[in-house]
């Protein structure tokens, strides 16, 4: 498991890992005066890893609503009020909440310094999605002072959104999306774009969904994206999620490790000079496990210690990529362990 990364000065290091070109194996609601059910010690003590753990952009890792009140939402009105407040909050979700569509196309903003976490194994958000980030502005090409940041989303089932299940955009940073279940969204499951940075997507199950993970939304968006979009994807279960697992533009490094891919059209696509490190993953019945020749300019990809079973194509590799260990420490499982470890631990009710 990853631990806190080095100081911001260390981020300037440029240690590279290289592979040869070719192929490799509502209304406001006051906070309740009565205490909410407390989180278990294992949940409350959970620590972000991967890129979400790195000290950068004035934020020392990702702590969410730690230090703020713990509140419980059982209705859409309560939930939307709590997640929009400016102060740190731990927002517990109880049961199923149906999010309205209204004028927002069902996308609802989450303010900085929030932990949004499901109670037990049955907490669910349906009919809408969560939006993390400021409104789109093409002219903003560096992180603004008020960028949305420091958000944890854990132990929730998401389904039935009319747009994305989660959308992260406009230089949002230090986001940890962990131990959730994603299915049946109309567009992306977790889309990360427009200069967002220092994000970890871990121990989630993606199923019954087409366009799963988009990292960088457009070939013409280098001004916002180049040098950013640093994301760790680890121990996710891509359970017949069809494509974009993830589909990457411009980002470097993107660290994709210890994920279990089963019955997908393709796993990872690296394009527009993105740099991906792909390690310790297990691909079973995946047509194209990983590609650098996809659409737009070629990407870069370094592969090591992956296992392919009943796949139609080999992993495409190309060029050099900044090593993730430049930023943080981690200890991967062996790829052979992934088909056991990941399904047993990914998704809701397992934290």
Coordinates of C-alpha atoms in Angstrom, one line a residue:
X1 CA 0.0 0.0 0.0
X2 CA 1.3 3.4 -0.8
X3 CA 2.5 5.8 1.8
X4 CA 2.8 9.6 1.9
X5 CA 5.0 10.9 -0.9
X6 CA 8.1 13.2 -0.8
X7 CA 8.0 16.9 -0.5
X8 CA 7.1 19.2 -3.4
X9 CA 10.8 19.8 -4.2
X10 CA 11.1 16.1 -5.0
X11 CA 8.4 16.5 -7.6
X12 CA 11.0 18.1 -9.9
X13 CA 13.0 14.9 -10.1
X14 CA 13.1 13.3 -13.6
X15 CA 14.0 9.7 -13.0
X16 CA 12.8 7.8 -16.0
X17 CA 11.9 4.2 -16.7
X18 CA 12.2 3.0 -20.2
X19 CA 10.8 0.3 -22.5
X20 CA 11.7 -0.3 -26.1
X21 CA 9.4 0.5 -28.9
X22 CA 7.2 -2.5 -29.7
X23 CA 5.2 -5.0 -27.8
X24 CA 5.5 -6.6 -24.4
X25 CA 4.1 -9.8 -22.7
X26 CA -32.5 22.0 -2.0
X27 CA -33.2 23.9 0.9
X28 CA -30.6 24.5 3.6
X29 CA -30.7 22.2 6.6
X30 CA -29.0 23.0 9.9
X31 CA -26.4 20.5 11.2
X32 CA -28.1 18.2 13.7
X33 CA -27.4 18.8 17.4
X34 CA -27.5 15.1 18.0
X35 CA -24.4 13.1 17.1
X36 CA -24.4 11.0 13.9
X37 CA -23.4 7.4 14.0
X38 CA -19.6 7.3 14.2
X39 CA -17.4 5.7 11.6
X40 CA -15.5 2.6 12.6
X41 CA -11.8 3.2 13.5
X42 CA -10.7 1.4 10.3
X43 CA -12.8 3.7 8.2
X44 CA -12.0 6.9 9.9
X45 CA -8.3 6.1 10.0
X46 CA -8.0 5.3 6.3
X47 CA -5.2 7.1 4.5
X48 CA -5.1 8.1 0.8
X49 CA -2.3 6.5 -1.2
X50 CA -0.9 7.0 -4.7
X51 CA -1.0 10.4 -6.2
X52 CA -3.7 11.5 -3.8
X53 CA -1.1 11.1 -1.0
X54 CA 1.4 13.5 -2.5
X55 CA 2.1 16.9 -0.9
X56 CA 1.7 19.5 -3.6
X57 CA -0.3 22.6 -4.6
X58 CA -0.5 23.7 -0.9
X59 CA -2.2 20.4 0.1
X60 CA -0.5 17.8 2.2
X61 CA -2.2 14.6 0.9
X62 CA -5.9 14.1 0.8
X63 CA -7.8 14.2 4.2
X64 CA -11.3 15.1 3.0
X65 CA -13.6 16.3 5.8
X66 CA -11.3 15.1 8.7
X67 CA -11.6 17.4 11.7
X68 CA -15.1 18.5 10.7
X69 CA -18.5 17.3 12.0
X70 CA -19.8 13.9 11.0
X71 CA -23.3 14.2 9.6
X72 CA -25.7 11.6 8.0
X73 CA -27.8 12.2 4.9
X74 CA -30.8 9.9 4.2
X75 CA -32.6 12.2 1.7
X76 CA -31.5 14.1 -1.4
X77 CA -32.2 17.5 0.3
X78 CA -29.9 16.6 3.2
X79 CA -27.2 15.2 1.0
X80 CA -27.1 18.1 -1.5
X81 CA -27.0 20.6 1.4
X82 CA -24.1 18.9 3.2
X83 CA -21.9 18.4 0.1
X84 CA -22.2 22.1 -0.9
X85 CA -21.2 23.6 2.4
X86 CA -17.8 25.4 2.6
X87 CA -16.6 23.9 5.8
X88 CA -15.0 20.4 6.3
X89 CA -17.6 17.7 6.7
X90 CA -17.8 13.9 6.8
X91 CA -21.0 13.2 5.0
X92 CA -22.3 9.7 5.7
X93 CA -24.9 8.3 3.2
X94 CA -27.6 6.1 4.6
X95 CA -29.6 3.9 2.2
X96 CA -30.6 4.9 -1.3
X97 CA -30.7 8.5 -2.4
X98 CA -32.2 9.4 -5.7
X99 CA -30.5 12.6 -7.1
X100 CA -32.7 15.0 -9.0
X101 CA -32.0 15.9 -12.6
X102 CA -33.4 19.5 -12.7
X103 CA -31.4 22.1 -14.5
X104 CA -28.0 20.4 -13.8
X105 CA -28.5 17.3 -15.9
X106 CA -28.3 15.4 -12.7
X107 CA -24.7 16.5 -11.9
X108 CA -24.3 17.9 -8.3
X109 CA -21.2 19.9 -7.1
X110 CA -19.1 18.7 -4.2
X111 CA -17.3 21.5 -2.3
X112 CA -13.7 21.2 -1.0
X113 CA -12.8 19.4 2.2
X114 CA -15.4 16.7 2.1
X115 CA -15.5 13.0 2.9
X116 CA -18.6 11.4 1.3
X117 CA -18.9 7.8 2.6
X118 CA -21.6 5.2 2.5
X119 CA -22.7 3.4 5.7
X120 CA -22.5 -0.4 5.5
X121 CA -22.8 -2.1 2.2
X122 CA -26.1 -0.6 0.9
X123 CA -25.5 3.1 0.5
X124 CA -26.4 4.2 -3.0
X125 CA -26.6 7.3 -5.2
X126 CA -28.8 6.8 -8.2
X127 CA -30.3 9.0 -11.0
X128 CA -27.5 11.6 -10.9
X129 CA -23.8 12.1 -10.4
X130 CA -21.2 14.1 -8.5
X131 CA -19.4 17.0 -10.1
X132 CA -16.0 18.0 -8.6
X133 CA -14.7 21.3 -10.0
X134 CA -15.3 24.9 -11.0
X135 CA -17.3 25.8 -14.1
X136 CA -15.5 25.2 -17.4
X137 CA -13.3 28.1 -18.6
X138 CA -11.2 27.6 -21.6
X139 CA -9.0 30.7 -20.8
X140 CA -7.8 29.3 -17.4
X141 CA -4.6 27.4 -18.0
X142 CA -3.1 27.1 -14.5
X143 CA -4.6 26.1 -11.2
X144 CA -6.8 28.9 -9.7
X145 CA -6.6 29.7 -6.0
X146 CA -10.2 28.5 -5.5
X147 CA -9.8 25.2 -7.3
X148 CA -11.9 22.5 -5.7
X149 CA -9.6 20.1 -3.7
X150 CA -9.3 17.6 -0.8
X151 CA -12.3 15.3 -1.4
X152 CA -12.7 11.6 -0.5
X153 CA -15.5 9.5 -1.9
X154 CA -15.8 5.9 -0.5
X155 CA -18.0 2.9 -0.1
X156 CA -20.9 4.1 -2.3
X157 CA -22.8 2.5 -5.2
X158 CA -23.4 4.8 -8.2
X159 CA -25.8 4.0 -11.0
X160 CA -28.3 5.4 -13.4
X161 CA -26.8 8.9 -13.9
X162 CA -28.0 10.8 -16.9
X163 CA -24.5 12.1 -17.5
X164 CA -21.3 11.0 -15.6
X165 CA -21.3 9.1 -12.4
X166 CA -18.4 11.3 -11.2
X167 CA -16.8 14.1 -13.1
X168 CA -13.6 15.8 -11.9
X169 CA -12.5 18.9 -13.8
X170 CA -11.0 22.4 -13.9
X171 CA -7.8 21.9 -11.9
X172 CA -9.4 20.0 -9.0
X173 CA -6.8 18.3 -7.0
X174 CA -6.2 15.8 -4.2
X175 CA -9.2 13.6 -4.8
X176 CA -9.5 10.0 -3.6
X177 CA -12.2 7.7 -5.1
X178 CA -12.0 4.4 -3.2
X179 CA -14.1 1.2 -2.7
X180 CA -17.1 2.2 -4.8
X181 CA -19.3 0.4 -7.2
X182 CA -20.0 2.0 -10.6
X183 CA -22.6 0.9 -13.2
X184 CA -25.1 2.0 -15.8
X185 CA -24.1 5.7 -16.2
X186 CA -25.1 7.4 -19.4
X187 CA -21.6 8.7 -20.1
X188 CA -18.4 8.2 -18.1
X189 CA -18.1 6.4 -14.8
X190 CA -15.2 8.5 -13.5
X191 CA -14.0 11.2 -15.9
X192 CA -11.0 13.3 -14.9
X193 CA -10.1 16.3 -17.1
X194 CA -9.1 19.9 -17.6
X195 CA -6.0 20.1 -15.6
X196 CA -7.1 18.1 -12.6
X197 CA -4.2 16.6 -10.7
X198 CA -3.1 14.3 -7.8
X199 CA -6.0 11.8 -7.9
X200 CA -6.2 8.2 -6.8
X201 CA -8.9 5.8 -8.0
X202 CA -8.6 2.6 -6.0
X203 CA -10.4 -0.7 -5.1
X204 CA -13.5 0.1 -7.2
X205 CA -15.7 -2.2 -9.2
X206 CA -16.8 -1.1 -12.7
X207 CA -19.5 -3.2 -14.4
X208 CA -22.4 -2.9 -16.8
X209 CA -20.9 0.3 -18.2
X210 CA -19.4 1.3 -21.5
X211 CA -17.1 4.4 -21.3
X212 CA -15.5 3.8 -18.0
X213 CA -12.5 6.1 -17.2
X214 CA -11.6 9.2 -19.3
X215 CA -8.4 11.0 -18.4
X216 CA -8.1 14.1 -20.6
X217 CA -11.1 14.8 -22.7
X218 CA -9.9 16.4 -25.9
X219 CA -6.9 16.3 -28.3
X220 CA -6.8 20.1 -28.4
X221 CA -6.6 20.6 -24.6
X222 CA -2.9 20.5 -24.1
X223 CA -2.8 24.0 -22.6
X224 CA -4.7 22.8 -19.5
X225 CA -3.7 19.2 -19.4
X226 CA 0.0 18.9 -20.2
X227 CA 2.1 18.4 -17.1
X228 CA -1.0 17.6 -15.0
X229 CA -3.6 14.8 -14.8
X230 CA -1.4 12.7 -12.5
X231 CA -3.6 9.8 -11.5
X232 CA -3.0 6.4 -9.8
X233 CA -5.4 3.6 -10.7
X234 CA -4.9 0.5 -8.6
X235 CA -6.7 -2.6 -7.4
X236 CA -9.8 -1.8 -9.5
X237 CA -12.0 -4.6 -10.9
X238 CA -12.9 -3.9 -14.5
X239 CA -15.7 -6.5 -14.6
X240 CA -16.8 -6.5 -18.3
X241 CA -16.7 -2.7 -18.4
X242 CA -16.2 -2.3 -22.1
X243 CA -13.7 0.5 -22.9
X244 CA -11.7 3.4 -21.5
X245 CA -10.1 1.6 -18.6
X246 CA -8.6 4.3 -18.7
X247 CA -8.3 6.2 -22.0
X248 CA -5.5 8.8 -21.5
X249 CA -4.4 12.0 -23.2
X250 CA -1.4 14.2 -22.2
X251 CA -1.1 13.0 -18.6
X252 CA 2.3 11.9 -17.2
X253 CA 2.8 9.8 -15.2
X254 CA -0.3 7.7 -15.0
X255 CA 0.2 4.7 -12.8
X256 CA -2.0 1.7 -13.6
X257 CA -1.2 -1.2 -11.3
X258 CA -2.7 -4.3 -9.8
X259 CA -6.0 -4.0 -11.6
X260 CA -8.1 -7.0 -12.7
X261 CA -9.4 -6.8 -16.3
X262 CA -12.1 -9.3 -17.3
X263 CA -13.9 -9.4 -20.6
X264 CA -13.2 -5.9 -21.9
X265 CA -12.9 -4.6 -25.5
X266 CA -9.8 -2.7 -24.4
X267 CA -8.0 -1.9 -21.2
X268 CA -5.7 1.2 -21.4
X269 CA -5.2 3.6 -24.3
X270 CA -2.3 6.1 -24.1
X271 CA -2.5 8.9 -26.7
X272 CA -1.3 12.5 -27.3
X273 CA 2.1 11.8 -25.8
X274 CA 0.6 10.7 -22.5
X275 CA 2.9 8.6 -20.3
X276 CA 1.5 5.4 -18.6
X277 CA 3.3 2.9 -16.4
X278 CA 1.4 -0.4 -16.5
X279 CA 2.4 -2.9 -14.0
X280 CA 1.3 -6.0 -12.1
X281 CA -2.1 -6.1 -13.8
X282 CA -4.0 -9.3 -14.8
X283 CA -5.9 -9.2 -18.2
X284 CA -8.3 -12.1 -18.9
X285 CA -10.2 -12.2 -22.2
X286 CA -9.4 -8.6 -23.2
X287 CA -9.2 -7.9 -26.9
X288 CA -6.6 -5.1 -26.6
X289 CA -5.0 -4.9 -23.1
X290 CA -3.1 -1.7 -23.8
X291 CA -2.5 0.5 -26.8
X292 CA -0.4 3.5 -27.8
X293 CA -1.6 3.7 -31.4
X294 CA -5.2 4.6 -30.9
X295 CA -6.4 8.0 -32.2
X296 CA -4.6 11.3 -32.3
X297 CA -0.8 11.4 -31.7
X298 CA 0.9 8.3 -30.3
X299 CA 1.2 7.9 -26.5
X300 CA 3.9 6.3 -24.4
X301 CA 3.6 3.3 -22.3
X302 CA 6.0 1.2 -20.1
X303 CA 4.8 -2.3 -19.2
X304 CA 6.2 -4.7 -16.6
X305 CA 5.0 -7.8 -14.8
X306 CA 1.6 -8.0 -16.4
X307 CA -0.2 -11.3 -17.1
X308 CA -2.4 -11.8 -20.3
X309 CA -4.7 -14.8 -20.5
X310 CA -6.9 -15.4 -23.6
X311 CA -6.2 -11.9 -25.0
X312 CA -6.3 -11.2 -28.7
X313 CA -3.4 -8.8 -28.8
X314 CA -0.2 -8.1 -26.9
X315 CA 0.5 -4.9 -24.9
X316 CA 1.8 -2.1 -27.0
X317 CA 4.8 -0.2 -25.5
X318 CA 6.6 2.9 -26.6
X319 CA 9.2 5.3 -25.1
X320 CA 10.0 6.4 -21.6
X321 CA 7.8 7.5 -18.8
X322 CA 8.4 9.3 -15.5
X323 CA 8.6 6.7 -12.7
X324 CA 5.7 6.9 -10.2
X325 CA 8.3 6.2 -7.4
X326 CA 9.5 9.7 -8.1
X327 CA 6.3 10.8 -6.2
X328 CA 5.3 8.1 -3.8
X329 CA 6.2 4.8 -2.3
X330 CA 4.1 1.7 -3.0
X331 CA 4.3 -2.1 -2.8
X332 CA 2.4 -3.9 -5.5
X333 CA 0.9 -7.4 -5.3
X334 CA 2.3 -10.0 -7.8
X335 CA 0.2 -10.0 -10.9
X336 CA -0.7 -13.7 -10.3
X337 CA -2.4 -12.7 -7.0
X338 CA -4.7 -10.1 -8.6
X339 CA -7.6 -12.3 -9.7
X340 CA -8.0 -13.4 -6.1
X341 CA -7.1 -10.2 -4.2
X342 CA -9.0 -7.7 -6.3
X343 CA -12.5 -9.2 -6.6
X344 CA -12.4 -10.1 -2.9
X345 CA -11.5 -6.5 -1.9
X346 CA -12.9 -4.1 -4.5
X347 CA -16.3 -2.5 -4.2
X348 CA -18.6 -1.5 -1.4
X349 CA -19.0 -3.1 2.0
X350 CA -15.3 -4.0 2.1
X351 CA -13.7 -1.2 4.1

